[in-house]
PDB file of N, CA and C in Angstrom:
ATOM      1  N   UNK A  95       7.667 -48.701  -3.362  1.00  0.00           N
ATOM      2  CA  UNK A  95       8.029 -47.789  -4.425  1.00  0.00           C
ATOM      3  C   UNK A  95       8.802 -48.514  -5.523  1.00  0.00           C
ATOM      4  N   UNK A  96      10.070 -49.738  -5.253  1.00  0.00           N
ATOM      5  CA  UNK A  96       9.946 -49.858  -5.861  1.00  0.00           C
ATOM      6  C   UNK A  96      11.920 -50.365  -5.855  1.00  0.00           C
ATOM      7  N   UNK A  97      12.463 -51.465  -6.324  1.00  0.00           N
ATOM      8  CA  UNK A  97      13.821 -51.774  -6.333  1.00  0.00           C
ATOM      9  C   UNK A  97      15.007 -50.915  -6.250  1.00  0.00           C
ATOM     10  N   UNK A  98      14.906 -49.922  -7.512  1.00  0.00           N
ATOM     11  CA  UNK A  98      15.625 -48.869  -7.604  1.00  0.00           C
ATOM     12  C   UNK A  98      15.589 -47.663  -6.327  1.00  0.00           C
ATOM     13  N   UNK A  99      14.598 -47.100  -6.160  1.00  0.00           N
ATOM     14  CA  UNK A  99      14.291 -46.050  -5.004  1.00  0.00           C
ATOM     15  C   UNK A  99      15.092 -45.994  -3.693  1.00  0.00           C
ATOM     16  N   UNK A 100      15.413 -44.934  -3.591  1.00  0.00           N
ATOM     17  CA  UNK A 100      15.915 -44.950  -2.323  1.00  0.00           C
ATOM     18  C   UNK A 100      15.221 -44.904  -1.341  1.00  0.00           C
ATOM     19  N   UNK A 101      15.158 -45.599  -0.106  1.00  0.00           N
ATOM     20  CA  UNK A 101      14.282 -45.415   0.782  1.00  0.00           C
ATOM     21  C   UNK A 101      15.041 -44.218   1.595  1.00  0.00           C
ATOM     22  N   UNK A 102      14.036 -43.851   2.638  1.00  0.00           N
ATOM     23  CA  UNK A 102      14.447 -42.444   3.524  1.00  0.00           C
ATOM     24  C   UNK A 102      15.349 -43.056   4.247  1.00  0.00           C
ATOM     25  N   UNK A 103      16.074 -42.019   4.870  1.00  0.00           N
ATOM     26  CA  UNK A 103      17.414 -42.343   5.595  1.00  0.00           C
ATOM     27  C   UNK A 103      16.810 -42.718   6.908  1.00  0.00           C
ATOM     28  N   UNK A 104      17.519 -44.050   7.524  1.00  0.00           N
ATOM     29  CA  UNK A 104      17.305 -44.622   8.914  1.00  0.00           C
ATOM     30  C   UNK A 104      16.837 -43.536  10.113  1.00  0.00           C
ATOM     31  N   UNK A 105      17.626 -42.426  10.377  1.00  0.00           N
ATOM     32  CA  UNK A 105      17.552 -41.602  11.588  1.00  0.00           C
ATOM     33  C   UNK A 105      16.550 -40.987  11.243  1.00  0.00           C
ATOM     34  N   UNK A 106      16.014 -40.263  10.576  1.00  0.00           N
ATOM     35  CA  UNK A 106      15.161 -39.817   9.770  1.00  0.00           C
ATOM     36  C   UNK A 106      13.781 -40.602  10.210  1.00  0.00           C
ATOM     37  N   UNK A 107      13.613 -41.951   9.904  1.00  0.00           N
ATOM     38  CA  UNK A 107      12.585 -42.377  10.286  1.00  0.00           C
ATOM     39  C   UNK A 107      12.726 -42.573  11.698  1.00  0.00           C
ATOM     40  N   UNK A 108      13.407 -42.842  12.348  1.00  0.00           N
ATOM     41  CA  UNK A 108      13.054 -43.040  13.456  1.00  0.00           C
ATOM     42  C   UNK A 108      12.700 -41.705  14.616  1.00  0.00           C
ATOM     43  N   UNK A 109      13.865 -40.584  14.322  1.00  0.00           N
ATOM     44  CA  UNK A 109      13.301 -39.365  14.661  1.00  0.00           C
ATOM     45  C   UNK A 109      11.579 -38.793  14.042  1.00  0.00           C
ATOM     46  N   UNK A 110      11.297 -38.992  13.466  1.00  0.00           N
ATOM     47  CA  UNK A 110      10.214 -38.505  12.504  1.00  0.00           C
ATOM     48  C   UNK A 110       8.828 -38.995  13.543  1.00  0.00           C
ATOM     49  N   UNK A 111       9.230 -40.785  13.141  1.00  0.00           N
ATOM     50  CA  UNK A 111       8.273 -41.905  13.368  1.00  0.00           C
ATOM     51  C   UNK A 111       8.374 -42.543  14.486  1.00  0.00           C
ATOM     52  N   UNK A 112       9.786 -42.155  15.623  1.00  0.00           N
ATOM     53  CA  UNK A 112       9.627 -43.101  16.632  1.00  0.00           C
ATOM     54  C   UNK A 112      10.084 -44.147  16.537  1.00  0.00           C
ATOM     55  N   UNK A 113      10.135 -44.880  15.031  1.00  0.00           N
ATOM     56  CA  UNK A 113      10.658 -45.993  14.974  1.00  0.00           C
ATOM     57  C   UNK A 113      11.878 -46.912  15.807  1.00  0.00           C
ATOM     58  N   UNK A 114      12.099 -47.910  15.934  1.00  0.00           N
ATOM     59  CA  UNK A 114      12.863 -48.686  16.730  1.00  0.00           C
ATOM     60  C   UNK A 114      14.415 -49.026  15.318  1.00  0.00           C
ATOM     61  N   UNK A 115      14.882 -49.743  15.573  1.00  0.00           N
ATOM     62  CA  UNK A 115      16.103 -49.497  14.371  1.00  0.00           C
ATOM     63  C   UNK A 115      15.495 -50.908  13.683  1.00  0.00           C
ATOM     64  N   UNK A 116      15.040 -51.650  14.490  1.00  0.00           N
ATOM     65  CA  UNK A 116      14.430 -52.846  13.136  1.00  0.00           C
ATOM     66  C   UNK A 116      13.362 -52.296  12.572  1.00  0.00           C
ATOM     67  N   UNK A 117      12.350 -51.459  13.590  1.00  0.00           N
ATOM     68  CA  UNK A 117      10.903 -50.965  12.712  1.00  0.00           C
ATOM     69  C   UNK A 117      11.468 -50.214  11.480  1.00  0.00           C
ATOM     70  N   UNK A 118      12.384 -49.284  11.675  1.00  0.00           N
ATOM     71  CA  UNK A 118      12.814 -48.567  10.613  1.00  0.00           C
ATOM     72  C   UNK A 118      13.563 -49.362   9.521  1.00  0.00           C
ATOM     73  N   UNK A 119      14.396 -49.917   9.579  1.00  0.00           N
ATOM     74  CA  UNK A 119      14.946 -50.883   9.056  1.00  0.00           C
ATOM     75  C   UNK A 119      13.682 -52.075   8.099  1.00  0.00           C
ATOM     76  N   UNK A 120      12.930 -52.159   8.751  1.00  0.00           N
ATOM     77  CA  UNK A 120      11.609 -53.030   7.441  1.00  0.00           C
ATOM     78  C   UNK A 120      10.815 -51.572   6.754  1.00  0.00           C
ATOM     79  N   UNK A 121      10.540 -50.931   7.348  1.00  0.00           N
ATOM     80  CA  UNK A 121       9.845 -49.823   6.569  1.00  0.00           C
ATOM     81  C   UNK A 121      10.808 -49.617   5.247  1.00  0.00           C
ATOM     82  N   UNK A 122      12.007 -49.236   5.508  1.00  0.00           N
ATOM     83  CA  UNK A 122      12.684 -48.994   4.870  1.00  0.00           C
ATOM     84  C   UNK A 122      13.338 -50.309   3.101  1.00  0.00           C
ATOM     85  N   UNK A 123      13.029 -51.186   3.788  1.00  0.00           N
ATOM     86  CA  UNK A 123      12.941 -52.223   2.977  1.00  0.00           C
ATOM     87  C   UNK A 123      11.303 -52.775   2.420  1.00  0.00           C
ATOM     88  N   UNK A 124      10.354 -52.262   3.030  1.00  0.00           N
ATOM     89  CA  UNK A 124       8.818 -52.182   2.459  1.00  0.00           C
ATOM     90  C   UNK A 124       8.891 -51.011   1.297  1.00  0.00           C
ATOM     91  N   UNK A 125       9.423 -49.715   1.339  1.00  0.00           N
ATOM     92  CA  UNK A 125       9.319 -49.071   0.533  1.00  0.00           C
ATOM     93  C   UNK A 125      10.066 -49.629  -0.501  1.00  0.00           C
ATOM     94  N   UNK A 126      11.006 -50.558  -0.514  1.00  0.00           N
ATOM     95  CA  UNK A 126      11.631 -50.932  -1.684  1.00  0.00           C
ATOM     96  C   UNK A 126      10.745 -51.671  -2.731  1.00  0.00           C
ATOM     97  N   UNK A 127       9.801 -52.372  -1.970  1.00  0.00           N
ATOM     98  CA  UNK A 127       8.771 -53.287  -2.339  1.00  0.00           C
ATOM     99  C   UNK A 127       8.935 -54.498  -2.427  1.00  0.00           C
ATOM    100  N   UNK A 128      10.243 -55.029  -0.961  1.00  0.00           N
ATOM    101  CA  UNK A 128       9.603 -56.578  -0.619  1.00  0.00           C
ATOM    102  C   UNK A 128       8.171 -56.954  -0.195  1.00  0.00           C
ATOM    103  N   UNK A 129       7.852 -58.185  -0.090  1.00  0.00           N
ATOM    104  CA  UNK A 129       7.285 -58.761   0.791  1.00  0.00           C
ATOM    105  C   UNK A 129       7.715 -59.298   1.890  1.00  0.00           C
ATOM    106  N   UNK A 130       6.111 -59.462   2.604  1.00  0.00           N
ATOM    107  CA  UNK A 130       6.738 -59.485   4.668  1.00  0.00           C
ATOM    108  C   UNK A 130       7.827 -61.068   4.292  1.00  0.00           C
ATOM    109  N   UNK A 131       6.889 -61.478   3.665  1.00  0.00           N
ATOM    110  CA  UNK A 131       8.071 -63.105   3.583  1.00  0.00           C
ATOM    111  C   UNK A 131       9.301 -63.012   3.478  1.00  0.00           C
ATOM    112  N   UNK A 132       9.775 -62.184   2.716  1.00  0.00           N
ATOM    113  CA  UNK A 132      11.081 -61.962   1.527  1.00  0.00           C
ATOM    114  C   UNK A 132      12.187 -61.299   2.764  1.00  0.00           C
ATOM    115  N   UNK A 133      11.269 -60.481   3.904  1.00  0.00           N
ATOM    116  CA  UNK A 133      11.810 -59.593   4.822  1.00  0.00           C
ATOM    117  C   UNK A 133      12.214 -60.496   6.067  1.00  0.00           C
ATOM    118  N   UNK A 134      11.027 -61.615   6.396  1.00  0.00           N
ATOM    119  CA  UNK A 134      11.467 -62.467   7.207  1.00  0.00           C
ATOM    120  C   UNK A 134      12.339 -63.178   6.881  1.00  0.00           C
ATOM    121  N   UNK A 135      12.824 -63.892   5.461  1.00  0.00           N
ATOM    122  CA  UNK A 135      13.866 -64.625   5.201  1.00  0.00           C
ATOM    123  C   UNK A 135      15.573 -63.879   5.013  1.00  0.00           C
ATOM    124  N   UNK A 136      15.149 -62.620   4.781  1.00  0.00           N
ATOM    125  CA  UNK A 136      16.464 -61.790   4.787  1.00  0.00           C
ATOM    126  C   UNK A 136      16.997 -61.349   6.066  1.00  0.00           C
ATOM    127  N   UNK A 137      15.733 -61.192   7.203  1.00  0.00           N
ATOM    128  CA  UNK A 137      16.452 -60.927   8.330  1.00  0.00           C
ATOM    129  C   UNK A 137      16.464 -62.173   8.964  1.00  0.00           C
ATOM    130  N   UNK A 138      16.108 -63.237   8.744  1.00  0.00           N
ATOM    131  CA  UNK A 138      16.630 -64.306   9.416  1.00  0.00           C
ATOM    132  C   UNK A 138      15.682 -64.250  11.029  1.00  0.00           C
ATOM    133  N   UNK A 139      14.508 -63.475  10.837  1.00  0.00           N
ATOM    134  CA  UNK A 139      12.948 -63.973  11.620  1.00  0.00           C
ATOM    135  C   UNK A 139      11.742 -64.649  11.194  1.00  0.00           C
ATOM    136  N   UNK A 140      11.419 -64.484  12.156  1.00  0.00           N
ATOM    137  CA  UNK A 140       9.830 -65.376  12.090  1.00  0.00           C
ATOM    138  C   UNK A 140       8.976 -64.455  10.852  1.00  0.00           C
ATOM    139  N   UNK A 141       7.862 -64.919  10.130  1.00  0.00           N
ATOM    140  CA  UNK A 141       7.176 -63.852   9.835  1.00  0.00           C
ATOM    141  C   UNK A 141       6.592 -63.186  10.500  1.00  0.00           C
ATOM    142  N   UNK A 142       6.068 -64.130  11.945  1.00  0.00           N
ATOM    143  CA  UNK A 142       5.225 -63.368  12.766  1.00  0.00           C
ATOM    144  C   UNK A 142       5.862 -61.814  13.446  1.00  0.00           C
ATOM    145  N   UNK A 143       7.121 -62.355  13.369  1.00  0.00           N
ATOM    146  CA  UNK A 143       8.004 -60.991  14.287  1.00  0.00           C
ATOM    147  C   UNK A 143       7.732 -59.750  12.670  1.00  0.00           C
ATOM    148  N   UNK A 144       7.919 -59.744  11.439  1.00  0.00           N
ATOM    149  CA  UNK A 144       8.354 -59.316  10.404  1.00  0.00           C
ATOM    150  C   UNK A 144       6.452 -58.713  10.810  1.00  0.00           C
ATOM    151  N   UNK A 145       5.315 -59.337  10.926  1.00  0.00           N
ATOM    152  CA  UNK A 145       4.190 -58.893  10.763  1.00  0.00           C
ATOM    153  C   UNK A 145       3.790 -57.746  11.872  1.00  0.00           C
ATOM    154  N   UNK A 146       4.208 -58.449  13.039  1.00  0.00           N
ATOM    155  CA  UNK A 146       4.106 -57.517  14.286  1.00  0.00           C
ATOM    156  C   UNK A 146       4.945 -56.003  14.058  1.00  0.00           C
ATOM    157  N   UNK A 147       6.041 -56.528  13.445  1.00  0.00           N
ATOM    158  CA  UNK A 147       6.666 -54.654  13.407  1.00  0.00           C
ATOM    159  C   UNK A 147       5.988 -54.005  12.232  1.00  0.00           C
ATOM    160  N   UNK A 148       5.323 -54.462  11.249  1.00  0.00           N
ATOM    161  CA  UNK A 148       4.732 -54.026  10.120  1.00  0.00           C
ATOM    162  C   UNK A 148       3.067 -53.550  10.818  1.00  0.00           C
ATOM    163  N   UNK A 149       3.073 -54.174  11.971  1.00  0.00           N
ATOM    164  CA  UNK A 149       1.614 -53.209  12.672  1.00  0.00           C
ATOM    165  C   UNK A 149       2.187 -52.213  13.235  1.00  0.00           C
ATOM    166  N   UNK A 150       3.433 -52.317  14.272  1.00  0.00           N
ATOM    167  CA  UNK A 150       3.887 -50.963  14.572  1.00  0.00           C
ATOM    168  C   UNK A 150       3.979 -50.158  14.049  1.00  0.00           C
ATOM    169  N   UNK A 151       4.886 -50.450  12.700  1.00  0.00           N
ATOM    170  CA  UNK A 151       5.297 -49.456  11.861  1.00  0.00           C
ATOM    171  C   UNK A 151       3.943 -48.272  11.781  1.00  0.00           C
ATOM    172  N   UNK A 152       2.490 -49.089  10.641  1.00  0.00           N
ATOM    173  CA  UNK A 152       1.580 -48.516  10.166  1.00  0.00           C
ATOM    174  C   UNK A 152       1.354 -47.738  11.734  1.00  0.00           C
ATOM    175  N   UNK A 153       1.278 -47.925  12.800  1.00  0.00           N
ATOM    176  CA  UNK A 153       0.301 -47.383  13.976  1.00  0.00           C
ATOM    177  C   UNK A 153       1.110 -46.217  14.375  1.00  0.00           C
ATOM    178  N   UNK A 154       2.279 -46.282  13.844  1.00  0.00           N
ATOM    179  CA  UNK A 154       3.292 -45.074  14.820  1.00  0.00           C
ATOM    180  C   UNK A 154       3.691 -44.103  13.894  1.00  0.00           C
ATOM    181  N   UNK A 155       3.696 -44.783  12.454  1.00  0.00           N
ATOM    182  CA  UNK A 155       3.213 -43.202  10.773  1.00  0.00           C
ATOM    183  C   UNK A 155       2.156 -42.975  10.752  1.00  0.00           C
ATOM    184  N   UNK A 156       0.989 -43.516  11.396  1.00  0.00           N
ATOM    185  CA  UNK A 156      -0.556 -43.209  11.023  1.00  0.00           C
ATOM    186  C   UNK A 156      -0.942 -43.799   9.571  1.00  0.00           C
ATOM    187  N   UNK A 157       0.055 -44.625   9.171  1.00  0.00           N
ATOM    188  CA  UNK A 157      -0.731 -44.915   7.676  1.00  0.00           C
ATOM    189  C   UNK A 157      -1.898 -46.132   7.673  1.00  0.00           C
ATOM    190  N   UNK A 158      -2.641 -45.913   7.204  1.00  0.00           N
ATOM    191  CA  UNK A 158      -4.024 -47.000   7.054  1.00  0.00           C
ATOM    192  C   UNK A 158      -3.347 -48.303   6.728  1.00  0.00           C
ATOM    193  N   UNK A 159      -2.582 -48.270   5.201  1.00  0.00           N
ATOM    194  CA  UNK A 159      -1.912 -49.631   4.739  1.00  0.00           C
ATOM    195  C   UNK A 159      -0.673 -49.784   4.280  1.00  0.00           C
ATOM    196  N   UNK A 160      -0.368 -50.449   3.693  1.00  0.00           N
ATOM    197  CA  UNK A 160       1.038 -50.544   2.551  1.00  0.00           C
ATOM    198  C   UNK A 160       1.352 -49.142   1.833  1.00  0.00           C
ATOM    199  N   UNK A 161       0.534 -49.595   1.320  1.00  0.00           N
ATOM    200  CA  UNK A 161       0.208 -48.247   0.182  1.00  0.00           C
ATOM    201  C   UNK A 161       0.568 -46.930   0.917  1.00  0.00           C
ATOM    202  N   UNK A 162      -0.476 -46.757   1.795  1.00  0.00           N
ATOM    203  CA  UNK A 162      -0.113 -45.385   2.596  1.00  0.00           C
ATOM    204  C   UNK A 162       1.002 -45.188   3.044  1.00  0.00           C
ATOM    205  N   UNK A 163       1.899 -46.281   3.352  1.00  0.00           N
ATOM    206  CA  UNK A 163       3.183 -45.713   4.031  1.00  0.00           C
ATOM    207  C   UNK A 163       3.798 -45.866   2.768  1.00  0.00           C
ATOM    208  N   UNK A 164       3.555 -46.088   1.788  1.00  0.00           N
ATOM    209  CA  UNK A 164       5.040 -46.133   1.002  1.00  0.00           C
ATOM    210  C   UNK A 164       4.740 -44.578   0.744  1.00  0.00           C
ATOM    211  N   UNK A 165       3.444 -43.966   0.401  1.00  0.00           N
ATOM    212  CA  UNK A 165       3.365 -42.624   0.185  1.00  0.00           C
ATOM    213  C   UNK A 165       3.796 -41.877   0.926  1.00  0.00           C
ATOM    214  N   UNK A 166       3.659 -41.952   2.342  1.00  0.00           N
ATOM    215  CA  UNK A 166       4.301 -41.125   3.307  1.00  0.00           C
ATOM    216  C   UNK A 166       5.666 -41.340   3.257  1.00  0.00           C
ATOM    217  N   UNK A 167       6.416 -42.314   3.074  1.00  0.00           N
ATOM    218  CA  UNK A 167       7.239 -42.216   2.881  1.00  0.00           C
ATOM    219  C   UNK A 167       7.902 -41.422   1.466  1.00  0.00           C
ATOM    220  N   UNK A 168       7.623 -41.662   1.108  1.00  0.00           N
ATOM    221  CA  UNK A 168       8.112 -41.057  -0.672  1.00  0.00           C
ATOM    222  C   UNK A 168       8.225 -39.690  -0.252  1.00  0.00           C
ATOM    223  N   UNK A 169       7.621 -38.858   0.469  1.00  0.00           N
ATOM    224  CA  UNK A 169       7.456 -37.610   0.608  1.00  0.00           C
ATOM    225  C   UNK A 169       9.017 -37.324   1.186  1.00  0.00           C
ATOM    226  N   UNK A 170       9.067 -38.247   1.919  1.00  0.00           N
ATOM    227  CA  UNK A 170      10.754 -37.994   2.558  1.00  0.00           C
ATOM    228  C   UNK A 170      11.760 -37.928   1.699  1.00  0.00           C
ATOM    229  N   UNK A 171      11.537 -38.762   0.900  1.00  0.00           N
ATOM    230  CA  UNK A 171      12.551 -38.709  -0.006  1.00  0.00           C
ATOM    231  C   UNK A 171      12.370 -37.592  -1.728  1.00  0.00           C
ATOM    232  N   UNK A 172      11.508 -37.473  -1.447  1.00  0.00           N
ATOM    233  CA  UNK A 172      10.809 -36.773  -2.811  1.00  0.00           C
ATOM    234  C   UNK A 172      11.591 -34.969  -2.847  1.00  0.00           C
TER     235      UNK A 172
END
């Protein structure tokens, strides 16, 4: 969405989505509109770990891609 935007509140996603507190925690920083790179160097992981929760994420909102979850997300906050 986008630098400025607020992403949805932590409990929120994880009640909602199931999420784990890191899954929620990158979603939440995907809607800002890093990249997986930008996410692995800020949390101080692998990309591979940063890629693997970015499949969870999409599989446990149902969103197809990027795109789709930032939309599903937006709704939370909208």
């Amino acid at each position: 969405m986008g630098e400025n935007a607020d992403p949805p509140p932590l409990a929120r996603l994880k009640t909602l989505y199931g999420l784990t507190d890191a899954e929620a925690q990158v979603a939440q920083v995907l809607f800002k509109g890093l990249e997986a790179e930008e996410i692995a160097n800020q949390r101080n992981v692998s990309i591979t770990t940063i890629r693997t929760q970015i499949r969870q994420i999409l599989l446990k909102t149902g969103a197809s891609n990027l795109c789709d979850l930032a939309r599903r997300l937006a709704v939370l906050v909208g």
